[in-house]
Amino acid sequence: MMKRKEFMLGAIAGLTFAAAATAGGVIDWPSANAGPVAGFTGRLAPTAGASGLAFAPPQGAPLSFADIFAQVAPAVVQIDVKTRVAGGSQRFIQIPGLGAVPVPGAEGEPGEGAEDEGTTALGAGSGFFIAANGYIVTNNHVVADATEITVKLADGREMEARLVGRDEDTDLAVIKVDGTDFPFVSFEETAQPRVGDWVIAVGNPFGLGGTATAGIVSAQGRGEVDNNTPYTDYLQIDAAINRGNSGGPTFDIYGRVIGVNSAIYSPTGGSVGIGFAIPASVAKPITDRLMRGETIERGYLGVEIGNLDPFREAMGLPPGTRGALINSVTPGGPAERGGLRYGDVVVALNGQPVTTSSELTRRVGQARAGDTLRLEILRDGRRQTVNVRSGTRPSQAELQAGRGTGDGPDAPAPAPVGKVVAGLTVAPITPALRQRYEIPAGVEGVVVTQAGRGNAQGFQPGYVIMQARTRSITSIADLEAAVQAARSGGGDSLFLLVWTPRGNVPLAYELPDPE
């Protein structure tokens, strides 16, 4: 049995001390074609004069990472932040799948003054100079809520920093300190790291500044690590990443930045050998725009989507059909105004095939507000085209505020009414049932008034079945016909799109044996 893995940001360390690293200075940056780092052969074998070695590393393994670390460490900084936390002395961060997780060691200090309610929490992360005039790259989640930002340099200096800009959709931010001639590092824009290539992570884990860990790129294209960063295909690395490493750089063996450390998978909060870095191909264009003072804006449809693959068979679609399934449409948003509906399957955008929900999200994000998006969709088993004028994507806070979190009323349920279909008691939506279950206007279908025995798939009274297979449900007869069609085709499951108080949920409903 596979052990359960939980997502945890490799973010904020609560410890407040740091070890000094090597002194700064102008760095003579090597490149893959311009010759080796001083003292490093590039052949990854013992150098001349190393006859006293107990063993020679195999071909492809470096003799040591020490020369690389000496070159790049002056550009890496520790970032200490103060944030205002209302109503408590412990700082929490929201982790997908875990909820609110306390930050170790982030002790709060009582606020001062009548207007200063709440507490001050301390946290720390990592960052790195990207320009000689003081621009520093880090993670958005390190500095997003900071009221004060202090940067500790490798030579021991401490400097106040200001926030230049941030992009929560890629978890990137740029801060700045005053001064010139800071040692800096550069993003690698051309040579793409391969699975198996060496990497070095440098940062401030648990407040222990100046820390280096090494490993390899263990996977690429991890696009669904964090739902809050839908525009990033992460690099997966096995160099140890811990709390406080967030925002620090991942280097290749030429001292070039190939990623920005951002997250880990861990059941404990410590490294278990699976870390994630925002690749340079994503980080550089975003940080360049932030340095210029630009606000990052992206196109917006106003839909919640998911991958089609888990539901293709249950929807009765041909094998090989690929696309993005629209689970819900934001009222008044661009998609609704353009005529998109829940249950539509987007198979192409502007003439190019769409194979996954992530692909659709990123390609829509590349549009500008006002651009026309030509979407080819499957609806009711037929292919058609819908044109939607793109909006501007709201912030994460605005998107979250628009999602209901209620669980419905707490009063006892009335006696179930309706007809049993495939193990569920369903009824037409009447004004009384709409009021009873607080079903919003515009939600149509049949309402579940009693779940089946066992209820393994989580149905609750008040849920509304809006679609079965590829067709909208307007009556109990529609649902019965969909069940019969699935069984006639030899299927043992039926695609349903279900309204719940927490949002629309697609599922492949396991059909019970006919009675």
Coordinates of N, CA, C and O in Angstrom, one line a residue, residues 400-457:
Q400 N -11.1 32.8 -4.1 CA -11.5 32.1 -3.0 C -12.8 32.6 -2.3 O -13.6 31.9 -1.9
A401 N -12.9 34.0 -2.3 CA -14.0 34.6 -1.7 C -15.3 34.3 -2.5 O -16.4 34.2 -2.0
G402 N -15.1 33.9 -3.8 CA -16.3 33.6 -4.6 C -16.7 32.2 -4.5 O -17.7 31.8 -5.1
R403 N -16.0 31.4 -3.7 CA -16.4 30.0 -3.6 C -17.1 29.7 -2.3 O -16.6 30.1 -1.3
G404 N -18.3 29.1 -2.3 CA -19.0 28.9 -1.1 C -18.3 27.8 -0.3 O -17.7 26.9 -0.8
T405 N -18.4 28.0 1.0 CA -17.8 27.0 1.9 C -18.8 26.4 2.9 O -18.5 25.6 3.8
G406 N -20.1 26.8 2.7 CA -21.1 26.3 3.6 C -21.4 24.8 3.4 O -21.2 24.2 2.4
D407 N -22.0 24.2 4.5 CA -22.4 22.8 4.4 C -23.9 22.7 4.3 O -24.4 21.6 4.5
G408 N -24.6 23.8 4.1 CA -26.0 23.6 4.1 C -26.6 23.8 5.5 O -25.9 24.0 6.5
P409 N -27.9 23.9 5.6 CA -28.6 24.1 6.9 C -28.4 22.9 7.8 O -28.2 21.8 7.4
D410 N -28.5 23.2 9.1 CA -28.3 22.2 10.2 C -29.6 21.6 10.7 O -29.6 20.7 11.5
A411 N -30.8 22.1 10.2 CA -32.0 21.6 10.7 C -32.2 20.2 10.3 O -31.7 19.8 9.2
P412 N -33.0 19.4 11.0 CA -33.3 18.0 10.6 C -33.9 18.0 9.2 O -34.7 18.8 8.9
A413 N -33.5 17.0 8.5 CA -34.1 16.8 7.1 C -35.5 16.3 7.2 O -35.9 15.5 8.1
P414 N -36.4 16.8 6.3 CA -37.7 16.3 6.3 C -37.7 14.9 5.7 O -36.7 14.4 5.2
A415 N -38.8 14.2 5.8 CA -39.0 12.8 5.2 C -38.7 12.9 3.7 O -39.1 13.8 3.1
P416 N -37.9 11.9 3.3 CA -37.5 12.0 1.8 C -38.7 11.8 0.9 O -39.6 11.1 1.2
V417 N -38.6 12.6 -0.2 CA -39.7 12.5 -1.2 C -39.0 12.2 -2.5 O -37.8 12.4 -2.7
G418 N -39.7 11.7 -3.4 CA -39.2 11.4 -4.7 C -39.2 10.0 -5.1 O -39.9 9.1 -4.6
K419 N -38.3 9.6 -6.0 CA -38.2 8.3 -6.6 C -36.8 7.8 -6.5 O -35.9 8.5 -6.7
V420 N -36.7 6.5 -6.3 CA -35.3 5.9 -6.2 C -34.8 5.6 -7.6 O -35.5 4.8 -8.4
V421 N -33.7 6.1 -7.9 CA -33.0 5.9 -9.2 C -31.6 5.5 -8.9 O -30.8 6.3 -8.4
A422 N -31.2 4.3 -9.3 CA -29.8 3.9 -9.1 C -29.3 4.1 -7.7 O -28.2 4.5 -7.4
G423 N -30.2 3.8 -6.8 CA -29.8 3.8 -5.4 C -30.0 5.1 -4.7 O -29.7 5.3 -3.5
L424 N -30.3 6.2 -5.4 CA -30.5 7.5 -4.9 C -32.0 7.9 -5.0 O -32.6 7.7 -6.0
T425 N -32.5 8.5 -3.9 CA -33.9 9.1 -3.9 C -33.8 10.5 -4.4 O -33.1 11.3 -3.8
V426 N -34.4 10.8 -5.6 CA -34.3 12.1 -6.2 C -35.7 12.6 -6.4 O -36.7 11.9 -6.5
A427 N -35.8 14.0 -6.5 CA -37.1 14.6 -6.8 C -36.8 15.9 -7.6 O -35.7 16.4 -7.6
P428 N -37.9 16.3 -8.4 CA -37.7 17.6 -9.0 C -37.5 18.7 -8.0 O -38.0 18.6 -6.9
I429 N -36.8 19.8 -8.5 CA -36.6 20.9 -7.6 C -37.8 21.8 -7.5 O -38.2 22.4 -8.5
T430 N -38.5 21.8 -6.3 CA -39.6 22.6 -6.1 C -39.2 23.9 -5.3 O -38.1 23.9 -4.8
P431 N -40.0 24.9 -5.3 CA -39.6 26.1 -4.5 C -39.3 25.7 -3.1 O -38.4 26.3 -2.5
A432 N -40.1 24.8 -2.5 CA -39.9 24.4 -1.1 C -38.5 23.7 -0.9 O -37.8 24.0 0.0
L433 N -38.2 22.8 -1.8 CA -36.9 22.1 -1.7 C -35.8 23.1 -2.0 O -34.7 23.0 -1.4
R434 N -35.9 24.0 -2.9 CA -34.9 25.0 -3.2 C -34.6 25.8 -1.9 O -33.4 26.1 -1.6
Q435 N -35.7 26.2 -1.2 CA -35.5 27.0 0.0 C -34.9 26.1 1.1 O -34.0 26.6 1.8
R436 N -35.4 24.9 1.2 CA -34.9 24.0 2.3 C -33.4 23.8 2.2 O -32.7 23.8 3.2
Y437 N -33.0 23.5 1.0 CA -31.6 23.1 0.8 C -30.7 24.3 0.3 O -29.5 24.1 0.0
E438 N -31.3 25.5 0.3 CA -30.6 26.7 -0.1 C -29.9 26.5 -1.5 O -28.7 26.8 -1.7
I439 N -30.6 26.0 -2.4 CA -30.1 25.8 -3.8 C -30.2 27.1 -4.5 O -31.3 27.6 -4.7
P440 N -29.1 27.6 -5.0 CA -29.2 28.9 -5.7 C -30.0 28.9 -6.9 O -30.2 27.9 -7.6
A441 N -30.6 30.1 -7.2 CA -31.3 30.2 -8.5 C -30.3 30.0 -9.7 O -29.2 30.4 -9.6
G442 N -30.8 29.3 -10.7 CA -29.9 29.0 -11.8 C -29.4 27.5 -11.7 O -28.9 27.0 -12.8
V443 N -29.4 26.9 -10.6 CA -29.0 25.5 -10.4 C -30.2 24.7 -10.8 O -31.2 24.7 -10.0
E444 N -30.1 23.9 -11.8 CA -31.3 23.1 -12.2 C -30.9 21.6 -12.3 O -29.7 21.3 -12.5
G445 N -31.8 20.7 -12.2 CA -31.6 19.3 -12.2 C -32.6 18.6 -11.3 O -33.8 19.0 -11.2
V446 N -32.2 17.5 -10.7 CA -33.0 16.8 -9.7 C -32.2 16.8 -8.4 O -31.0 16.6 -8.4
V447 N -33.0 17.0 -7.3 CA -32.3 17.1 -6.0 C -32.4 15.7 -5.3 O -33.4 15.0 -5.4
V448 N -31.3 15.4 -4.7 CA -31.2 14.1 -3.9 C -31.8 14.4 -2.6 O -31.4 15.3 -1.8
T449 N -32.9 13.6 -2.2 CA -33.5 13.8 -0.9 C -33.1 12.7 0.1 O -33.4 12.8 1.2
Q450 N -32.5 11.6 -0.4 CA -32.0 10.6 0.4 C -30.9 9.8 -0.3 O -31.1 9.4 -1.5
A451 N -29.8 9.6 0.4 CA -28.7 8.9 -0.3 C -28.9 7.4 -0.1 O -29.6 6.9 0.7
G452 N -28.2 6.7 -1.0 CA -28.4 5.2 -1.0 C -27.7 4.6 0.2 O -26.9 5.2 0.9
R453 N -28.0 3.3 0.4 CA -27.4 2.6 1.5 C -25.9 2.5 1.3 O -25.4 2.2 0.3
G454 N -25.2 2.8 2.4 CA -23.7 2.8 2.3 C -23.1 4.1 1.9 O -22.2 4.6 2.5
N455 N -23.8 4.7 0.9 CA -23.4 6.1 0.5 C -21.9 6.2 0.4 O -21.3 7.2 0.9
A456 N -21.2 5.3 -0.3 CA -19.8 5.3 -0.4 C -19.2 6.5 -1.1 O -18.1 6.9 -0.9
Q457 N -20.1 7.2 -2.0 CA -19.6 8.3 -2.8 C -20.0 9.6 -2.2 O -19.9 10.6 -2.9

